[in-house]
mmCIF file of C-alpha atoms and ligand atoms in Angstrom:
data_model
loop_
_atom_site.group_PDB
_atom_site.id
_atom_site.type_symbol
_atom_site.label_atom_id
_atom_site.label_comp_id
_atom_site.label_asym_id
_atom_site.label_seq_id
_atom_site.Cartn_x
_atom_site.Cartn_y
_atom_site.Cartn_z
ATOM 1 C CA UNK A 279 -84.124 -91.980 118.509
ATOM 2 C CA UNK A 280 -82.643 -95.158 116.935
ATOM 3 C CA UNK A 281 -82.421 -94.942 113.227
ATOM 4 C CA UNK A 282 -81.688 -98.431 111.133
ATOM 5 C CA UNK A 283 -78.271 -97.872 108.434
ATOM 6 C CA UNK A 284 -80.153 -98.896 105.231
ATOM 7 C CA UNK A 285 -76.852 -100.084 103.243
ATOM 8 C CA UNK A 286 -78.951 -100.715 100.259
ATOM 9 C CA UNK A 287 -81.147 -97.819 99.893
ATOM 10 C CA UNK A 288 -77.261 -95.837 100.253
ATOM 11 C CA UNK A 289 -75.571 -98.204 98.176
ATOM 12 C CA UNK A 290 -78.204 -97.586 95.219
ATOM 13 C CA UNK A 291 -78.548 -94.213 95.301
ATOM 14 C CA UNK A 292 -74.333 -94.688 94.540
ATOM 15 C CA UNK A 293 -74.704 -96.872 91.977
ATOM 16 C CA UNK A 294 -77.359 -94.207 90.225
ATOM 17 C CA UNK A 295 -74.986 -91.547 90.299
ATOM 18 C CA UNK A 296 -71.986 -93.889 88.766
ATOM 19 C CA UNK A 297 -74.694 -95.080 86.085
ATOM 20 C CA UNK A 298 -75.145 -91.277 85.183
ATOM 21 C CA UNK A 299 -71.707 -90.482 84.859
ATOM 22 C CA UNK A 300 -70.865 -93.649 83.277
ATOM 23 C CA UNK A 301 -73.313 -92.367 80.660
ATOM 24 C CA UNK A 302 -71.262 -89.430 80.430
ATOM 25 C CA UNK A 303 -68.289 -91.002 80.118
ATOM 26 C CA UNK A 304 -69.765 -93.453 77.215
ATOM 27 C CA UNK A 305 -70.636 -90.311 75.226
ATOM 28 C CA UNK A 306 -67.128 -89.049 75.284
ATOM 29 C CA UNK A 307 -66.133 -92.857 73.813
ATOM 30 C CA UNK A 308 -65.016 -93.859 77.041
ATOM 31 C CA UNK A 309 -65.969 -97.742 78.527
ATOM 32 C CA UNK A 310 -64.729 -98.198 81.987
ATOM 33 C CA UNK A 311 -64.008 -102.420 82.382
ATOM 34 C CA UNK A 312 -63.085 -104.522 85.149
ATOM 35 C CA UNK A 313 -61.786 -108.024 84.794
ATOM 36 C CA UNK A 314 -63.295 -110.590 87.347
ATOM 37 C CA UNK A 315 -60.975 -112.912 87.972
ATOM 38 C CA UNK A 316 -62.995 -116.186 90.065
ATOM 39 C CA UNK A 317 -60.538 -119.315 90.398
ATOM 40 C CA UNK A 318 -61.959 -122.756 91.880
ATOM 41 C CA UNK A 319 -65.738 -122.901 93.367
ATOM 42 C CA UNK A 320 -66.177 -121.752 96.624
ATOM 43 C CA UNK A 321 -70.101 -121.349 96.936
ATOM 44 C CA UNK A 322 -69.750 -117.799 98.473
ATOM 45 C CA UNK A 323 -67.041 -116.664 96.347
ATOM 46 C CA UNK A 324 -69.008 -117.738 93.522
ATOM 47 C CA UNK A 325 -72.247 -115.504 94.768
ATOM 48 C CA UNK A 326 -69.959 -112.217 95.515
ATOM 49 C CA UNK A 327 -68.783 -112.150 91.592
ATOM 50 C CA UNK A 328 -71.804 -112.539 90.430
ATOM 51 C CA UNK A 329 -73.425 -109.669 92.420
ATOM 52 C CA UNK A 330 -70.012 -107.595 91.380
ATOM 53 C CA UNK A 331 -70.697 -108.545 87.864
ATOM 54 C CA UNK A 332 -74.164 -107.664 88.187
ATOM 55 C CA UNK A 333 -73.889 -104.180 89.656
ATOM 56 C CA UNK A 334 -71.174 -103.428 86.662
ATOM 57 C CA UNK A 335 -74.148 -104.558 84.517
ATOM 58 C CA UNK A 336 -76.532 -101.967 86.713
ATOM 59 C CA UNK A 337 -73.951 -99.155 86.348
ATOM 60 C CA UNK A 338 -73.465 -99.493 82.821
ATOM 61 C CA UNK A 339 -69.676 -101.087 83.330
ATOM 62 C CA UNK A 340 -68.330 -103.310 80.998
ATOM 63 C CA UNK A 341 -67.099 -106.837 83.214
ATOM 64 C CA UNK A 342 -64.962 -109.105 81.425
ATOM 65 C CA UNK A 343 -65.573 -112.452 83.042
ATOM 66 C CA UNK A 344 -62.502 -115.100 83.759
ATOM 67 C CA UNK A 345 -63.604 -118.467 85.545
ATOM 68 C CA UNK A 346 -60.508 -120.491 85.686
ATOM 69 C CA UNK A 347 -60.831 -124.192 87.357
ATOM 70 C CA UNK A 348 -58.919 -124.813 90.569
ATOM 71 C CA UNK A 349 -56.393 -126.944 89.037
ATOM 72 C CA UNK A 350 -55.122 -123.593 88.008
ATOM 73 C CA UNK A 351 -51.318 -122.880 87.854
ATOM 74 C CA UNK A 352 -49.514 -119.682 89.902
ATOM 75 C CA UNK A 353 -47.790 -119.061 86.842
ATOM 76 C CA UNK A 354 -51.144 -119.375 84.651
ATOM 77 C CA UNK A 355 -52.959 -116.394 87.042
ATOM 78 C CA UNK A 356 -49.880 -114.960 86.743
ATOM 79 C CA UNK A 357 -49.822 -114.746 83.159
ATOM 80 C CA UNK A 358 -53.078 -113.570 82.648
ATOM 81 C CA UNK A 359 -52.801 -111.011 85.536
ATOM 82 C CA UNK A 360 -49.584 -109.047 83.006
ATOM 83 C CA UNK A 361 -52.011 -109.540 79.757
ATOM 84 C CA UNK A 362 -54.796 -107.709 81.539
ATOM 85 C CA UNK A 363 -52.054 -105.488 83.366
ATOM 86 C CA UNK A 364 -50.897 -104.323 79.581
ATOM 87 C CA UNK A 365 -54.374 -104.388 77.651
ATOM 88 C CA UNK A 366 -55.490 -100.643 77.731
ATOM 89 C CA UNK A 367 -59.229 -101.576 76.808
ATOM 90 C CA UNK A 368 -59.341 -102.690 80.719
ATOM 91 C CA UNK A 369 -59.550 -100.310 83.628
ATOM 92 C CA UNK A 370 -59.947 -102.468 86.626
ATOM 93 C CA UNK A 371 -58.430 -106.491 87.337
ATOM 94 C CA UNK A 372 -60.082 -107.959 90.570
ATOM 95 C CA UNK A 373 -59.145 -111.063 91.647
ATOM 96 C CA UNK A 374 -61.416 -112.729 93.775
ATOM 97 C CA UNK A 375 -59.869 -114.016 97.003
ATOM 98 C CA UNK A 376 -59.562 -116.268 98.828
ATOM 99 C CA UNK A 377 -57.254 -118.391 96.420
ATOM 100 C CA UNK A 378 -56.630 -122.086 96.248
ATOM 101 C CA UNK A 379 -53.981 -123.151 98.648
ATOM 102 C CA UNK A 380 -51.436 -123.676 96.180
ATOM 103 C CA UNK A 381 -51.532 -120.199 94.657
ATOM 104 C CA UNK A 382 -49.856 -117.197 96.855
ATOM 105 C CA UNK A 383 -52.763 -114.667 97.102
ATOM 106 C CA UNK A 384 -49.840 -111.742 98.014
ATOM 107 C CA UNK A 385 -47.694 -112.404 94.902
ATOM 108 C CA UNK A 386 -51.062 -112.268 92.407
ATOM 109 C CA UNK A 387 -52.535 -109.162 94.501
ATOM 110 C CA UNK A 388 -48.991 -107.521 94.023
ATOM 111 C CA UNK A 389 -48.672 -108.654 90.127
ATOM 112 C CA UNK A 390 -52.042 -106.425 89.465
ATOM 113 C CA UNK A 391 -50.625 -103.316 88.632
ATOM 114 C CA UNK A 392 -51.559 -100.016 90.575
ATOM 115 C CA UNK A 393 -53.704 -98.100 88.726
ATOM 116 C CA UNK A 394 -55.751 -101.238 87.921
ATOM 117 C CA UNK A 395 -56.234 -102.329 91.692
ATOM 118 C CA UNK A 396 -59.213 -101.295 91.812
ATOM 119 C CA UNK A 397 -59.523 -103.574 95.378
ATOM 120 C CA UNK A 398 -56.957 -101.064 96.765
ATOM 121 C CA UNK A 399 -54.779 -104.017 97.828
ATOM 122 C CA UNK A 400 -51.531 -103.406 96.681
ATOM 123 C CA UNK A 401 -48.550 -102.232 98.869
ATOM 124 C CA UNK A 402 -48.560 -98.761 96.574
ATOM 125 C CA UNK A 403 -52.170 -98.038 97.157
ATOM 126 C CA UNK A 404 -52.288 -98.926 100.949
ATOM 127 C CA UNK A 405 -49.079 -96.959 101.171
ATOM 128 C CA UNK A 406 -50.603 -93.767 99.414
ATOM 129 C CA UNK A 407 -53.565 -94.342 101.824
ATOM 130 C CA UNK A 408 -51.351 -94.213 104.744
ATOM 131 C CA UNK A 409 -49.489 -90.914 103.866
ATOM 132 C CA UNK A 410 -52.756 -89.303 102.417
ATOM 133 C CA UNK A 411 -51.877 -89.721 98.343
ATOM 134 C CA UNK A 412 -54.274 -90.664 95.678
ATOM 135 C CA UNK A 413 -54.663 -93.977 95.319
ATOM 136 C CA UNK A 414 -57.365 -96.811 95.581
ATOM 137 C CA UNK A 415 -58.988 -97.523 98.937
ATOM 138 C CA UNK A 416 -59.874 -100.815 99.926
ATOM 139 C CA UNK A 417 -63.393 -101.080 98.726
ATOM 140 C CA UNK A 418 -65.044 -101.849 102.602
ATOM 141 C CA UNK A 419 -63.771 -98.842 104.903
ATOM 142 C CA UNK A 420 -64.026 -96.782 101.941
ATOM 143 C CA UNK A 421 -68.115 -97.825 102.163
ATOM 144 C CA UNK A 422 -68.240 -97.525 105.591
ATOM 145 C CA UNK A 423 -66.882 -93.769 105.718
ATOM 146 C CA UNK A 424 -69.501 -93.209 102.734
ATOM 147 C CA UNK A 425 -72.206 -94.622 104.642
ATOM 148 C CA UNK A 426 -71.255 -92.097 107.775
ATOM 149 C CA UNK A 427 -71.297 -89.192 105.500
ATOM 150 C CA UNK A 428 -74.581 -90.370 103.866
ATOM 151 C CA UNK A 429 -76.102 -90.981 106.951
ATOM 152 C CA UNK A 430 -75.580 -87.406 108.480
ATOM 153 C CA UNK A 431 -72.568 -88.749 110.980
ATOM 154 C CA UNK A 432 -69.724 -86.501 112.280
ATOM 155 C CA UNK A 433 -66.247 -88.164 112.220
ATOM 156 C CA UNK A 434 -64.670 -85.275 113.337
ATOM 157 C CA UNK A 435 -63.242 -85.216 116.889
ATOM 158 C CA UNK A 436 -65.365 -88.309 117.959
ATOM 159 C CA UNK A 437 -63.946 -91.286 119.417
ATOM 160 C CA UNK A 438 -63.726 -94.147 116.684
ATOM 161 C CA UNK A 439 -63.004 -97.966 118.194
ATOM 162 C CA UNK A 440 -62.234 -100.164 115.457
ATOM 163 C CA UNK A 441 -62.125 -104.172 116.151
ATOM 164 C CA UNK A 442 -60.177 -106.086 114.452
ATOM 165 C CA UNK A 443 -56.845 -105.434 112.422
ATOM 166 C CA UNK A 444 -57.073 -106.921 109.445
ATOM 167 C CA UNK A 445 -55.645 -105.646 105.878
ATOM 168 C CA UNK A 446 -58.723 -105.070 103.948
ATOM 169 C CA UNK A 447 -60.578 -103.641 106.721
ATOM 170 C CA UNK A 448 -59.453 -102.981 110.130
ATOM 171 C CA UNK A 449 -56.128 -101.145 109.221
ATOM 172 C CA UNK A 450 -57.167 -98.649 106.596
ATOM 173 C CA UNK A 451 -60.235 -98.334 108.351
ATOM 174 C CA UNK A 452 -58.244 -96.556 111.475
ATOM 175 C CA UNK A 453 -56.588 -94.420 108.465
ATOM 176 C CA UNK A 454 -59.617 -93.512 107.066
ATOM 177 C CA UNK A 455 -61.348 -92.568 110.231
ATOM 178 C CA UNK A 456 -57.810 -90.671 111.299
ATOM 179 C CA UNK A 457 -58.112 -89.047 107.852
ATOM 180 C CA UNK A 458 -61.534 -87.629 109.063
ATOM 181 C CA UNK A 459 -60.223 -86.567 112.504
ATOM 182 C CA UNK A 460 -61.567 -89.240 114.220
ATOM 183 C CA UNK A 461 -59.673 -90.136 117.534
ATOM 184 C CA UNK A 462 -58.944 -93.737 116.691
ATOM 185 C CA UNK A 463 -58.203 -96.649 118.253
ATOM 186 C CA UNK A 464 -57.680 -100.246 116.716
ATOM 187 C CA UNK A 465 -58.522 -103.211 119.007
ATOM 188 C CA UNK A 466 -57.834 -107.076 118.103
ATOM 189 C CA UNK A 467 -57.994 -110.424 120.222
ATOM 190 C CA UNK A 468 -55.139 -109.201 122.605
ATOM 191 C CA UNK A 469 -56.776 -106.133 123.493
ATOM 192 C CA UNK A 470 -57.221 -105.969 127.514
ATOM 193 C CA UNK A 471 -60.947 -105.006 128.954
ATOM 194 C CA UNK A 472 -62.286 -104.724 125.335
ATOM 195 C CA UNK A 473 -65.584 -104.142 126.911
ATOM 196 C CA UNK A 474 -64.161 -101.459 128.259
ATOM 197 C CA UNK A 475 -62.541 -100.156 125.165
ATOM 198 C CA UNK A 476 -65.345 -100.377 123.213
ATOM 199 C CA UNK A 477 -68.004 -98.602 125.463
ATOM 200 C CA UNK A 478 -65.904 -95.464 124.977
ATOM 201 C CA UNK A 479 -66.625 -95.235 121.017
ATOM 202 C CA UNK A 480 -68.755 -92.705 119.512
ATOM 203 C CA UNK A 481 -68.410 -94.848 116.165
ATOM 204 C CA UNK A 482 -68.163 -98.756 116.953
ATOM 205 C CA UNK A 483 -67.074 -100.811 113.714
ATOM 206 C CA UNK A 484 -67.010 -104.243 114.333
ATOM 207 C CA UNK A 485 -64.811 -106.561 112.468
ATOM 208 C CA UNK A 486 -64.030 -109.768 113.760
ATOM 209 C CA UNK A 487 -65.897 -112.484 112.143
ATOM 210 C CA UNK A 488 -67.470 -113.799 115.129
ATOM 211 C CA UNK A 489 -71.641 -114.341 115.094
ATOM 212 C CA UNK A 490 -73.605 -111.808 117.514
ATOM 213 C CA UNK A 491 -70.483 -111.350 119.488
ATOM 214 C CA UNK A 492 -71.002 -107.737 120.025
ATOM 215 C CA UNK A 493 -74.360 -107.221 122.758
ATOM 216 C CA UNK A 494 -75.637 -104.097 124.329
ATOM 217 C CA UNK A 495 -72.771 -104.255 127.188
ATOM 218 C CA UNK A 496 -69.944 -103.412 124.433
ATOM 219 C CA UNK A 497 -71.897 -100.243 123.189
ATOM 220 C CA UNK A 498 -71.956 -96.970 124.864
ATOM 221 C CA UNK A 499 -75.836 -94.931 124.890
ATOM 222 C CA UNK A 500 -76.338 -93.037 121.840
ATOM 223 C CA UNK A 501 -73.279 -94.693 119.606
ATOM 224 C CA UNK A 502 -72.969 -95.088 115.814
ATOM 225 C CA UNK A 503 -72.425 -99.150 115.640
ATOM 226 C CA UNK A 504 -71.439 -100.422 112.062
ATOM 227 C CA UNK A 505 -71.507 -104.239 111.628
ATOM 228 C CA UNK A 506 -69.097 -105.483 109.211
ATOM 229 C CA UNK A 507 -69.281 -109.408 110.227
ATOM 230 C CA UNK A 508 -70.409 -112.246 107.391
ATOM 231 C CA UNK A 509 -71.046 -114.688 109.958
ATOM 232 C CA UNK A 510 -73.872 -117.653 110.325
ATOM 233 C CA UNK A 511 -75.435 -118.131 113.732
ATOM 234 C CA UNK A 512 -76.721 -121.271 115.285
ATOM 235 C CA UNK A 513 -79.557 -122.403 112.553
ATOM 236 C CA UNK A 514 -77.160 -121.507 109.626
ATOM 237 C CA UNK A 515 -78.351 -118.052 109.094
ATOM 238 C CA UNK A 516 -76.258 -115.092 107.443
ATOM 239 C CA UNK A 517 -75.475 -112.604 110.570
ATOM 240 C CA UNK A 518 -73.025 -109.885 111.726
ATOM 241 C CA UNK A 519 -70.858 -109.917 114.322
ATOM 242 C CA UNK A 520 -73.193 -107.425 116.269
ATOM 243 C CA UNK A 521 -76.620 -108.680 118.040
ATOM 244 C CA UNK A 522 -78.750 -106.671 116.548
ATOM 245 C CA UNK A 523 -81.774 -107.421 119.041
ATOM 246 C CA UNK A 524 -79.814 -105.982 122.079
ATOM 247 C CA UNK A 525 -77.395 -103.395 120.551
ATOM 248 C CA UNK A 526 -80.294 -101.828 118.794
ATOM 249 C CA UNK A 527 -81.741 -100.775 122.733
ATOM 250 C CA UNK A 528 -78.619 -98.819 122.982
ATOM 251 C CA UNK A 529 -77.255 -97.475 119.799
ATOM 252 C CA UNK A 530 -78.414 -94.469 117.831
ATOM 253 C CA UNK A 531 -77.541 -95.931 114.225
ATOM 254 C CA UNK A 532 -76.743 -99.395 113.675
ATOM 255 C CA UNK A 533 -76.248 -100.991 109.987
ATOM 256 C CA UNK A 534 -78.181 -104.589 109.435
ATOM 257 C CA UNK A 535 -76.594 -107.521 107.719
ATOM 258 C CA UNK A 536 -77.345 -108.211 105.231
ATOM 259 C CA UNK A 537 -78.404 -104.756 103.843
ATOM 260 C CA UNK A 538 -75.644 -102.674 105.988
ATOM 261 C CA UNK A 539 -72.353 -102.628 104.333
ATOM 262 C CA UNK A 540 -72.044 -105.479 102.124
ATOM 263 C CA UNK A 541 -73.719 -103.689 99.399
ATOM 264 C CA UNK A 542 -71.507 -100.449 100.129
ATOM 265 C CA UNK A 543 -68.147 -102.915 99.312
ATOM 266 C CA UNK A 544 -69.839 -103.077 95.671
ATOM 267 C CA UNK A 545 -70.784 -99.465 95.136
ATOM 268 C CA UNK A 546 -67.287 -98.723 96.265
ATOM 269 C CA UNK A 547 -66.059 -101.260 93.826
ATOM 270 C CA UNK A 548 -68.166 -99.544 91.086
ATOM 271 C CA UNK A 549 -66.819 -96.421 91.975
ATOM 272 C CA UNK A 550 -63.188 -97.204 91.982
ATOM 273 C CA UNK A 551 -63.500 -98.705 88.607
ATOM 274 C CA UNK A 552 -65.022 -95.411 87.770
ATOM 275 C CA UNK A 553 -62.358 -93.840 89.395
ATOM 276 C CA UNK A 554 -59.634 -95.663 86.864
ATOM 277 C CA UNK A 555 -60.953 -93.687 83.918
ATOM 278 C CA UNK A 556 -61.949 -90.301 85.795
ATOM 279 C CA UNK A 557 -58.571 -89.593 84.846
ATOM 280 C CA UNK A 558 -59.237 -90.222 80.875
ATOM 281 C CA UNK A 559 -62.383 -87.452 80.052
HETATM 282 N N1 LIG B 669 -62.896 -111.793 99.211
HETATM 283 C C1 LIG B 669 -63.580 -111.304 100.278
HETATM 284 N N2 LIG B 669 -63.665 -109.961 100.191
HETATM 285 C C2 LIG B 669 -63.026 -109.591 99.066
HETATM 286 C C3 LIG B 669 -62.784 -108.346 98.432
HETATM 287 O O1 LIG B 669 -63.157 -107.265 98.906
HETATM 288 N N3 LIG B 669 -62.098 -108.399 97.261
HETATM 289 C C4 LIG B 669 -61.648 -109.558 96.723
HETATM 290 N N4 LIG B 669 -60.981 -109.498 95.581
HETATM 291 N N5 LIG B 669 -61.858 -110.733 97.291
HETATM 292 C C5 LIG B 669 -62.540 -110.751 98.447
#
């Protein structure tokens, strides 16, 4: 029987568990806080901060808000990245990429300091993901496996075909999945027969930023297919990289967009930020 992902109904039911320990954590004089950092106006940029500044407001988080015009120096980021880096009254310092051209988006993720990534982007966090050490997780494969568990889905032992190799998701994606015994393999645009490839996966996450790409031929009868694409199609409307109309034939789960795993990238967010002051009570 196919069964729809509902990222939102998940992604809430998150959230309401953060909210109650955030409660907690409030009553023990503890605040968690993450800085948004937004620099220039991109349009979509300027929609994801406010719906990560409005699910700190849901979960009871305190977001300090920095929107910094795109005439804004390296050096300037930079400067405000070691004052939030040193101020102990903040937990978590995202900055939202992408970054104007003249700003190097690897030196500011790499200025944020560690335990304050709460994006899970720095070299020390995707390193302690790799060997299996605590650390951050980047905040969309960390939803994804979240959405698996929530949704009743064995990793174990099944065979797991990411696409696409990417920092933020593809790559610790495969970790993650390896980390739940998944037998995983990580396609990209050179991958031979990826038809092929991807009919063998159990668990299909697709990742490659290209509109309905993904039809019923790629999926194999009864597979798990989680759609992590942003794309628009042909009228200029918001769309995955999966087709849902023909996939949906031959999957057993597939996640929508929008409602699939977008909103699990925020709960993770929330929870990472929560996870900065775990530590603390
Ligand atoms: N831009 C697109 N996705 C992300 C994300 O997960 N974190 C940040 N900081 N910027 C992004």
């Amino acid at each position: 029987m196919f069964k729809i992902i509902d990222g939102k109904k998940i992604s809430t039911e998150i959230k309401d568990e953060l909210k109650a320990e955030v409660e907690a954590l409030k009553a023990k004089g503890i605040i968690p806080s993450l800085a948004v950092i937004l620099v220039g106006d991109d349009p979509a940029s300027a929609v994801y901060v406010r719906n990560k500044k409005k699910a700190c407001e849901y979960c009871g988080i305190r977001s300090l808000s920095y929107e910094l015009p795109a005439s804004t120096s390296e050096e300037e980021l930079l400067d405000l990245i070691e004052k939030l880096n040193s101020d102990d009254d903040v937990n978590g310092i995202l900055v939202q990429l992408p970054l104007p051209g003249h700003i190097n988006e690897k030196k500011v993720t790499d200025a944020i300091i560690p335990s304050k990534d709460v994006d899970g982007f720095h070299p020390q966090n995707v390193g302690a993901l790799l060997i299996g050490s605590r650390g951050f997780v980047s905040c969309t494969p960390a939803g994804i496996i979240e959405l698996l568990k929530r949704s009743g889905v064995d990793i174990s032992g099944k065979e797991c075909v990411v696409v696409g190799r990417s920092n933020i998701v593809g790559k610790p994606m495969g970790v993650l999945l390896l980390r739940e015994n998944g037998t995983v393999t990580i396609a990209h645009s050179r991958t031979k027969d990826l038809k092929e490839v991807c009919k063998r996966a159990d668990i299909l996450i697709a990742a490659i930023g290209k509109p309905k790409f993904f039809d019923a031929e790629y999926v194999k009868d009864g597979a798990v297919v989680i759609d992590v694409g942003m794309d628009r199609d042909e009228n200029g409307k918001l769309c995955g990289d999966v087709d849902f109309e023909s996939v949906k034939e031959k999957a057993s789960m597939l996640t929508p967009v929008p409602g699939g795993v977008g909103p699990m990238t925020i709960a993770m967010l929330m929870n990472n930020v929560v996870e900065s002051v775990r530590s603390l009570s």
